[in-house]
CSV table of C-alpha atoms in Angstrom, one decimal:
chain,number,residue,atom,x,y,z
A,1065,UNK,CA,42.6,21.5,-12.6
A,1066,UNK,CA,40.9,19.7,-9.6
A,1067,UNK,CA,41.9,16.0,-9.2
A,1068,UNK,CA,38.9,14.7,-10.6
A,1069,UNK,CA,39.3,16.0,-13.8
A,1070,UNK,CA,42.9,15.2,-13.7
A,1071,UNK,CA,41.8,11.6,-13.2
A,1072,UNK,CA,39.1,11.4,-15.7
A,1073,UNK,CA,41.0,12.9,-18.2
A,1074,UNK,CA,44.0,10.7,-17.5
A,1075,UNK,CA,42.2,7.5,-17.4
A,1076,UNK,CA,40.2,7.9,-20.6
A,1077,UNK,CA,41.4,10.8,-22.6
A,1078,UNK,CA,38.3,12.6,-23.2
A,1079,UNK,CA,38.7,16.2,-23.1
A,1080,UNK,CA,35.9,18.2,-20.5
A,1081,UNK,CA,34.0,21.0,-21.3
A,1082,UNK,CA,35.4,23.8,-18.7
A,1083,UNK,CA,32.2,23.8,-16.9
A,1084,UNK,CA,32.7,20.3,-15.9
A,1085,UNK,CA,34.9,22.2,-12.7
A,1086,UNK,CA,31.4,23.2,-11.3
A,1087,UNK,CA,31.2,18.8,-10.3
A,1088,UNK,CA,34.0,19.1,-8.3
A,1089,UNK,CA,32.6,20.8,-4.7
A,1090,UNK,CA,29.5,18.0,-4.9
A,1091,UNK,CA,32.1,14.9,-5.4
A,1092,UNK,CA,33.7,16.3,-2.1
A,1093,UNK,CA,30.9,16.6,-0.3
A,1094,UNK,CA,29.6,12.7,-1.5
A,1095,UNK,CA,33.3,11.9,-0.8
A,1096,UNK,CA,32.9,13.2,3.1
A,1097,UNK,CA,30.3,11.2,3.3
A,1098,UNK,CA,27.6,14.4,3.7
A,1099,UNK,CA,24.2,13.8,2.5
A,1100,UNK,CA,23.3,14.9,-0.8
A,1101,UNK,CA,19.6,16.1,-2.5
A,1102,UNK,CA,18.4,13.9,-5.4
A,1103,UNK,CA,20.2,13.9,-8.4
A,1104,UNK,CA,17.9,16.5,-10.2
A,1105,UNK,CA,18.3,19.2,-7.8
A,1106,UNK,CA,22.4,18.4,-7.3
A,1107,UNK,CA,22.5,19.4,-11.2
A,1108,UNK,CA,20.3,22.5,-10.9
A,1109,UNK,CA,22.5,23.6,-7.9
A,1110,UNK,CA,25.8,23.7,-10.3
A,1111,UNK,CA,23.7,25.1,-12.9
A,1112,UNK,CA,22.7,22.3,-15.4
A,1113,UNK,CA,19.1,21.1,-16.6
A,1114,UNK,CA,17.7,18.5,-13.9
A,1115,UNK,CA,18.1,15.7,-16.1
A,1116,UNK,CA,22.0,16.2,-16.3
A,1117,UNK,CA,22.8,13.8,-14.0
A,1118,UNK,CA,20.1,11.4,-15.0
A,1119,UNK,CA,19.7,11.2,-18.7
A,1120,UNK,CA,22.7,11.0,-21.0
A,1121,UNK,CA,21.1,12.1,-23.8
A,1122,UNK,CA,20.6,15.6,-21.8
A,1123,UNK,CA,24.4,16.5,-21.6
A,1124,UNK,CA,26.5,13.5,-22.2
A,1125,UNK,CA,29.6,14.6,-21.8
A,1126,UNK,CA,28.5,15.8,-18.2
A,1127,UNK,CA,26.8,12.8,-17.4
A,1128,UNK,CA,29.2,10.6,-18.8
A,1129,UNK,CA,32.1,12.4,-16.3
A,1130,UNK,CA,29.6,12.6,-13.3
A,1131,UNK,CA,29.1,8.5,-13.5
A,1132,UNK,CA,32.1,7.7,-13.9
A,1133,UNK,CA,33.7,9.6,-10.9
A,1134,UNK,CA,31.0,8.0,-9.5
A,1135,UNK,CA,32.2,4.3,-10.1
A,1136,UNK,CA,35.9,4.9,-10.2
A,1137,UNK,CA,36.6,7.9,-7.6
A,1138,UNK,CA,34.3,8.2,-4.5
A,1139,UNK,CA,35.2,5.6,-2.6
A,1140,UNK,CA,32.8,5.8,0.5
A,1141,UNK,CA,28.9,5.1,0.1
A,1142,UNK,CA,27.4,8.1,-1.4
A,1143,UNK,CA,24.7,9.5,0.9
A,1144,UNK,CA,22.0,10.9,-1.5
A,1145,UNK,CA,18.3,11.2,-0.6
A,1146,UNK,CA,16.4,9.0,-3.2
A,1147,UNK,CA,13.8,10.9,-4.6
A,1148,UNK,CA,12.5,7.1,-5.8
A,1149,UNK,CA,8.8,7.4,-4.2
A,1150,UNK,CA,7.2,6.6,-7.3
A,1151,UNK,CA,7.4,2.9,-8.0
A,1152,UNK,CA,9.4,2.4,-4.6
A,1153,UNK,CA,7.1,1.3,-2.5
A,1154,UNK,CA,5.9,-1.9,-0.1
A,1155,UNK,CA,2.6,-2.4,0.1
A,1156,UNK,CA,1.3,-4.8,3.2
A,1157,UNK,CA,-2.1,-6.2,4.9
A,1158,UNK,CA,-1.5,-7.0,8.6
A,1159,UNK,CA,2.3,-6.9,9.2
A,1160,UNK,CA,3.0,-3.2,10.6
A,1161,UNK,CA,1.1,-1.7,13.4
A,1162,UNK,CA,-0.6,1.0,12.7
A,1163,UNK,CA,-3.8,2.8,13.1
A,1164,UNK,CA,-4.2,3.7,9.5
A,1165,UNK,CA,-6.6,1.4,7.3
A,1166,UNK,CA,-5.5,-1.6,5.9
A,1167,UNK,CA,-3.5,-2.4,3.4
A,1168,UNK,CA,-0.9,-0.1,4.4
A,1169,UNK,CA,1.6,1.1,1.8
A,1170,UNK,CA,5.5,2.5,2.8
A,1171,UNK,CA,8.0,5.0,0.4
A,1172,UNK,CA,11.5,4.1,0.9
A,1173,UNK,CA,11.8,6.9,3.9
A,1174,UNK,CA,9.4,5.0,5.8
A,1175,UNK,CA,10.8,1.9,5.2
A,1176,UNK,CA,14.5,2.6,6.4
A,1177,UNK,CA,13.2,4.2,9.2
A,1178,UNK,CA,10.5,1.9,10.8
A,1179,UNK,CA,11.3,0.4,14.0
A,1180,UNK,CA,11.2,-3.6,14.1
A,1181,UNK,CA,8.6,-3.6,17.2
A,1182,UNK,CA,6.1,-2.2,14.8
A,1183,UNK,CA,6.4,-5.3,12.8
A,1184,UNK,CA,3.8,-7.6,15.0
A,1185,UNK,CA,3.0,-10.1,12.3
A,1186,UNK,CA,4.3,-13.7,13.3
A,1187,UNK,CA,3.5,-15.5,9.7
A,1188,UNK,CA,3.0,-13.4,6.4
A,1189,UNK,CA,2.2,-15.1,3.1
A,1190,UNK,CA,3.7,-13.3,0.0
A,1191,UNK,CA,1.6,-12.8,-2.6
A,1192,UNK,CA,3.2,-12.4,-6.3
A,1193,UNK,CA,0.0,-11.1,-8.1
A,1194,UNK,CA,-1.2,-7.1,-7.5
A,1195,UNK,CA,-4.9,-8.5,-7.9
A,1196,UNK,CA,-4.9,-11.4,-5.8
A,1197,UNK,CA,-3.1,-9.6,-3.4
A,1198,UNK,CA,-6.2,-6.8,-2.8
A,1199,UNK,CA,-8.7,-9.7,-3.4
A,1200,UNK,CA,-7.4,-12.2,-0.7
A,1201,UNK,CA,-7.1,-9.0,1.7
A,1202,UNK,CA,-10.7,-7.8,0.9
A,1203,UNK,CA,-12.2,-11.6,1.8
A,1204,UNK,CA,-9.9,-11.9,4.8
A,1205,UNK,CA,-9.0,-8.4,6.5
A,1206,UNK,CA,-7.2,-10.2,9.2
A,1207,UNK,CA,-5.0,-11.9,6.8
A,1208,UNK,CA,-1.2,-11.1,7.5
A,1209,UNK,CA,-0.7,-10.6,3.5
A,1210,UNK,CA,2.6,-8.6,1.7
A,1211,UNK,CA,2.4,-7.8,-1.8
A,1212,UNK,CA,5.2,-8.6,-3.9
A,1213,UNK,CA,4.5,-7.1,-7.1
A,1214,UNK,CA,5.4,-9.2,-10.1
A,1215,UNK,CA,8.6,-8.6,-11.3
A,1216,UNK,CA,9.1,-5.6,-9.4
A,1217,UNK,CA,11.9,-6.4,-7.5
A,1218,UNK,CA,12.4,-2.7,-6.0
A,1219,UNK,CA,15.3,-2.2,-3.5
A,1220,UNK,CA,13.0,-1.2,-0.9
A,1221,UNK,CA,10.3,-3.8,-1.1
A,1222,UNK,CA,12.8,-6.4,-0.7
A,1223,UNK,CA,14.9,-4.1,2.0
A,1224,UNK,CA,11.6,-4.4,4.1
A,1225,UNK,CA,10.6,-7.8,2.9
A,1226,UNK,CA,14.5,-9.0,4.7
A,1227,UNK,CA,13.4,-6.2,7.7
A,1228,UNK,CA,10.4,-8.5,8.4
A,1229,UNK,CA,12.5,-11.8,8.2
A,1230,UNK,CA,14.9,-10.4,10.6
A,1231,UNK,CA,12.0,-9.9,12.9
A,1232,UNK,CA,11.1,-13.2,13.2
A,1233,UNK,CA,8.2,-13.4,11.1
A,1234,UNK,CA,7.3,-16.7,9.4
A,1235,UNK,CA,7.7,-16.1,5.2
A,1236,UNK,CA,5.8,-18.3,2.7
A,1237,UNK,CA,5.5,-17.9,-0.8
A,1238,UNK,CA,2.2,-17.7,-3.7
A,1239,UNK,CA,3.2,-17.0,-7.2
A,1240,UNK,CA,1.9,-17.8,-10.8
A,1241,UNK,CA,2.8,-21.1,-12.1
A,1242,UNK,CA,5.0,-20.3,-14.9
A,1243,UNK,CA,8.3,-20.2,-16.0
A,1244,UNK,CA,8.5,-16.6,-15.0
A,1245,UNK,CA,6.8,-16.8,-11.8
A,1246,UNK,CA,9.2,-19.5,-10.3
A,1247,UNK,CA,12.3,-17.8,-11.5
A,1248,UNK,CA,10.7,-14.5,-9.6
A,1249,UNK,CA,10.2,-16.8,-6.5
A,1250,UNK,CA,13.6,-18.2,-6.8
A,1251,UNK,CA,15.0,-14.7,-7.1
A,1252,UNK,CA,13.2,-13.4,-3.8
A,1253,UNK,CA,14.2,-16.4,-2.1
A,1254,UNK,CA,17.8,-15.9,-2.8
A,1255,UNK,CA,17.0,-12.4,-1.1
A,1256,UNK,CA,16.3,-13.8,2.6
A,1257,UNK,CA,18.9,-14.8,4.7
A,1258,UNK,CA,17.0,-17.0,7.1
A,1259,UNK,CA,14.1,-18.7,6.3
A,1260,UNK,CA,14.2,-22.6,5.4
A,1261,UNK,CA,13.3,-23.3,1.4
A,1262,UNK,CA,10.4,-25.6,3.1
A,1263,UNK,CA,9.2,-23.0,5.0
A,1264,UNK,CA,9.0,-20.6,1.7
A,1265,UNK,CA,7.5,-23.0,-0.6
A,1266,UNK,CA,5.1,-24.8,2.4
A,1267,UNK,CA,1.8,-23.5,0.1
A,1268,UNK,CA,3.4,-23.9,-3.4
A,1269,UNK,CA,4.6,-27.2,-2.9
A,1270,UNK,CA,6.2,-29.1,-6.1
A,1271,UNK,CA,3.5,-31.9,-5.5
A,1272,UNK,CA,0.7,-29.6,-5.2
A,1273,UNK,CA,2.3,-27.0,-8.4
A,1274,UNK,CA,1.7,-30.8,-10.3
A,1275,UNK,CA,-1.6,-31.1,-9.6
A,1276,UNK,CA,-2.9,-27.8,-10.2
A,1277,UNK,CA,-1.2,-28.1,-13.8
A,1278,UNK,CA,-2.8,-31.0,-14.3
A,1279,UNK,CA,-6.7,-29.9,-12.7
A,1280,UNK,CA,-6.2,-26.2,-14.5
A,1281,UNK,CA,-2.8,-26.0,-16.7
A,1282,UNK,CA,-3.2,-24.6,-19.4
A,1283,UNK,CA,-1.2,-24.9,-22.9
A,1284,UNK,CA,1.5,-22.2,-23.6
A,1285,UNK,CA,5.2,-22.5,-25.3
A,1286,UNK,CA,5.7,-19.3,-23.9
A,1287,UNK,CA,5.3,-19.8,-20.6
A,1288,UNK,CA,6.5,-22.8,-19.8
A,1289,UNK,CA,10.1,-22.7,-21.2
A,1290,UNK,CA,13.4,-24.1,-19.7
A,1291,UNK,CA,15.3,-22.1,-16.7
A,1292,UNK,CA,17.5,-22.7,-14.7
A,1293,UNK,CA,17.1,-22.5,-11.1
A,1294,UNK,CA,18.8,-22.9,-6.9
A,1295,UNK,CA,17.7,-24.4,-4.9
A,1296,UNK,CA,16.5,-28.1,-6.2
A,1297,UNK,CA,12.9,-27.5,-4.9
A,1298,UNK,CA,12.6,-24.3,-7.6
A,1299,UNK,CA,14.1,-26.0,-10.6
A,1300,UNK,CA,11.2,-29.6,-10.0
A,1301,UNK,CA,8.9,-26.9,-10.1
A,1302,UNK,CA,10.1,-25.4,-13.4
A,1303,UNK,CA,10.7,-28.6,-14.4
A,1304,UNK,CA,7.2,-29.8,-14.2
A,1305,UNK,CA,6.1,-26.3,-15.7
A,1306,UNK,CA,8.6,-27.1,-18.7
A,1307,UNK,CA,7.7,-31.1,-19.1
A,1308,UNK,CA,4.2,-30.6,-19.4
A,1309,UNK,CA,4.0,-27.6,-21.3
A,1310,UNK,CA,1.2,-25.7,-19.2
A,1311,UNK,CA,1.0,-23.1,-16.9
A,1312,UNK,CA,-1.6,-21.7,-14.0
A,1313,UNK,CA,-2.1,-18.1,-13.0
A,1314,UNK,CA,-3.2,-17.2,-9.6
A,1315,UNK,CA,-6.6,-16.1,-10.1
A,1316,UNK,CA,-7.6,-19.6,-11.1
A,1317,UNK,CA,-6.0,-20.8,-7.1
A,1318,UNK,CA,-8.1,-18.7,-5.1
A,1319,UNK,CA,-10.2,-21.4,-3.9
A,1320,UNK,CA,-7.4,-24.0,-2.9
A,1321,UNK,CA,-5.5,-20.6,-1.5
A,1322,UNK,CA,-7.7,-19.9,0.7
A,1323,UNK,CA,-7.9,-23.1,2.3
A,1324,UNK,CA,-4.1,-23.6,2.4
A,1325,UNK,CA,-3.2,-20.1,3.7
A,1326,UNK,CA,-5.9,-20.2,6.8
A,1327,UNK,CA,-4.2,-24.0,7.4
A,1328,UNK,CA,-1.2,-22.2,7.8
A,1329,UNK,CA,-2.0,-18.9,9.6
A,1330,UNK,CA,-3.8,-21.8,12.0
């Protein structure tokens, strides 16, 4: 028995099916440190259904072994080629140099590769909304615009959101004015490492998020409950969201927007 079952089946007492032996040859290669294929084809390889490795319901007993070694065994950072190119992606207007049309979309490969002197934006405005986003960019191709996607909070959109702060560009923030849109700015915020709260919120200020709920709020429980957020400047926004019981959505701002954001690009 190889020392991965040995552990598994010590630590929690479940018994393997004998083909679970066939796992042992790809946890020494993950162990070394060697790069692995996506998940499907590492179960094909050893013989399973693609979804092994994936989908408990497809072999649980398999899957339930695999994750665990996983979690409790391998102890340096698994080197596995994500095969996440679906839903994985950063989509930007006037940050990366390229000659390919505007707005330029990245897959996670691109992403981890791309060399900082191709980022020649100096200020970028994050946009929150999809739609507002591909609007602003059609009415102002020379805007330096990222798209942010909602809740989509993807591992590599934020990976190449920090690449582009670590590059020196100048981050501000445009979201809806809800209780979910300031948690997702307050969330993206916590992702940067050095850009000034100020800086972030420069467009979305807690003054101005007051007077657009009062000039176009409108009335919804379920959008303007309680949260709780850090720093202060998030949580006077939510706040105001929460005391006056009204929220805005972006595609009422673009007129204010685009006033404010070529202030700030000037």
């Amino acid at each position: 028995m190889d020392r991965y079952l040995e552990k598994y089946q010590a630590v929690t007492g479940k018994t393997l099916p004998a083909v679970a032996v066939k796992l042992a040859p790809l946890f020494d290669q993950m162990q070394a440190g060697q790069v692995v294929p996506p998940k499907g084809q590492q179960a094909v390889d050893l013989g399973f259904t693609a979804h092994t490795f994936n989908n408990r319901r497809e072999n649980p007993a398999i899957y339930d072994y695999y994750q665990w070694v996983i979690a409790h065994v391998i102890s340096t950072p698994i080197n596995e080629l994500t095969a996440k190119l679906i839903g994985m992606a950063f989509t930007s207007a006037n940050i990366i140099e390229s000659n390919l049309p505007q707005p330029l979309t990245l897959n996670p490969w691109q992403i981890k590769q791309l060399e900082t002197s191709l980022i020649t934006a100096k200020q970028a405005v994050i946009v929150e909304n999809n739609g507002i986003f591909i609007w602003l960019a059609h009415r102002h191709p020379d805007w330096p615009l990222i798209n942010q996607s909602g809740n989509d909070f993807n591992e590599s959109s934020v990976q190449m959101i920090q690449k582009i702060e670590r590059a020196g560009v100048a981050l501000t923030y445009l979201g809806d004015l809800d209780s979910t849109g300031i948690r997702i700015a307050a969330q993206l915020f916590a992702a940067l490492k050095q850009t000034p709260v100020d800086q972030f919120m420069a467009l979305q200020t807690p003054q101005r998020v007051v007077q657009w709920l009062s000039l176009y709020g409108k009335v919804g429980s379920g959008r303007t409950r309680s949260v709780m957020l850090r720093p202060q400047l998030f949580q006077e926004e939510a706040n105001s969201i929460h005391v006056l019981g009204r929220f805005v959505e972006q595609e009422q701002l673009i007129e204010p927007y685009e006033q404010l954001i070529a202030d700030w690009l000037a």
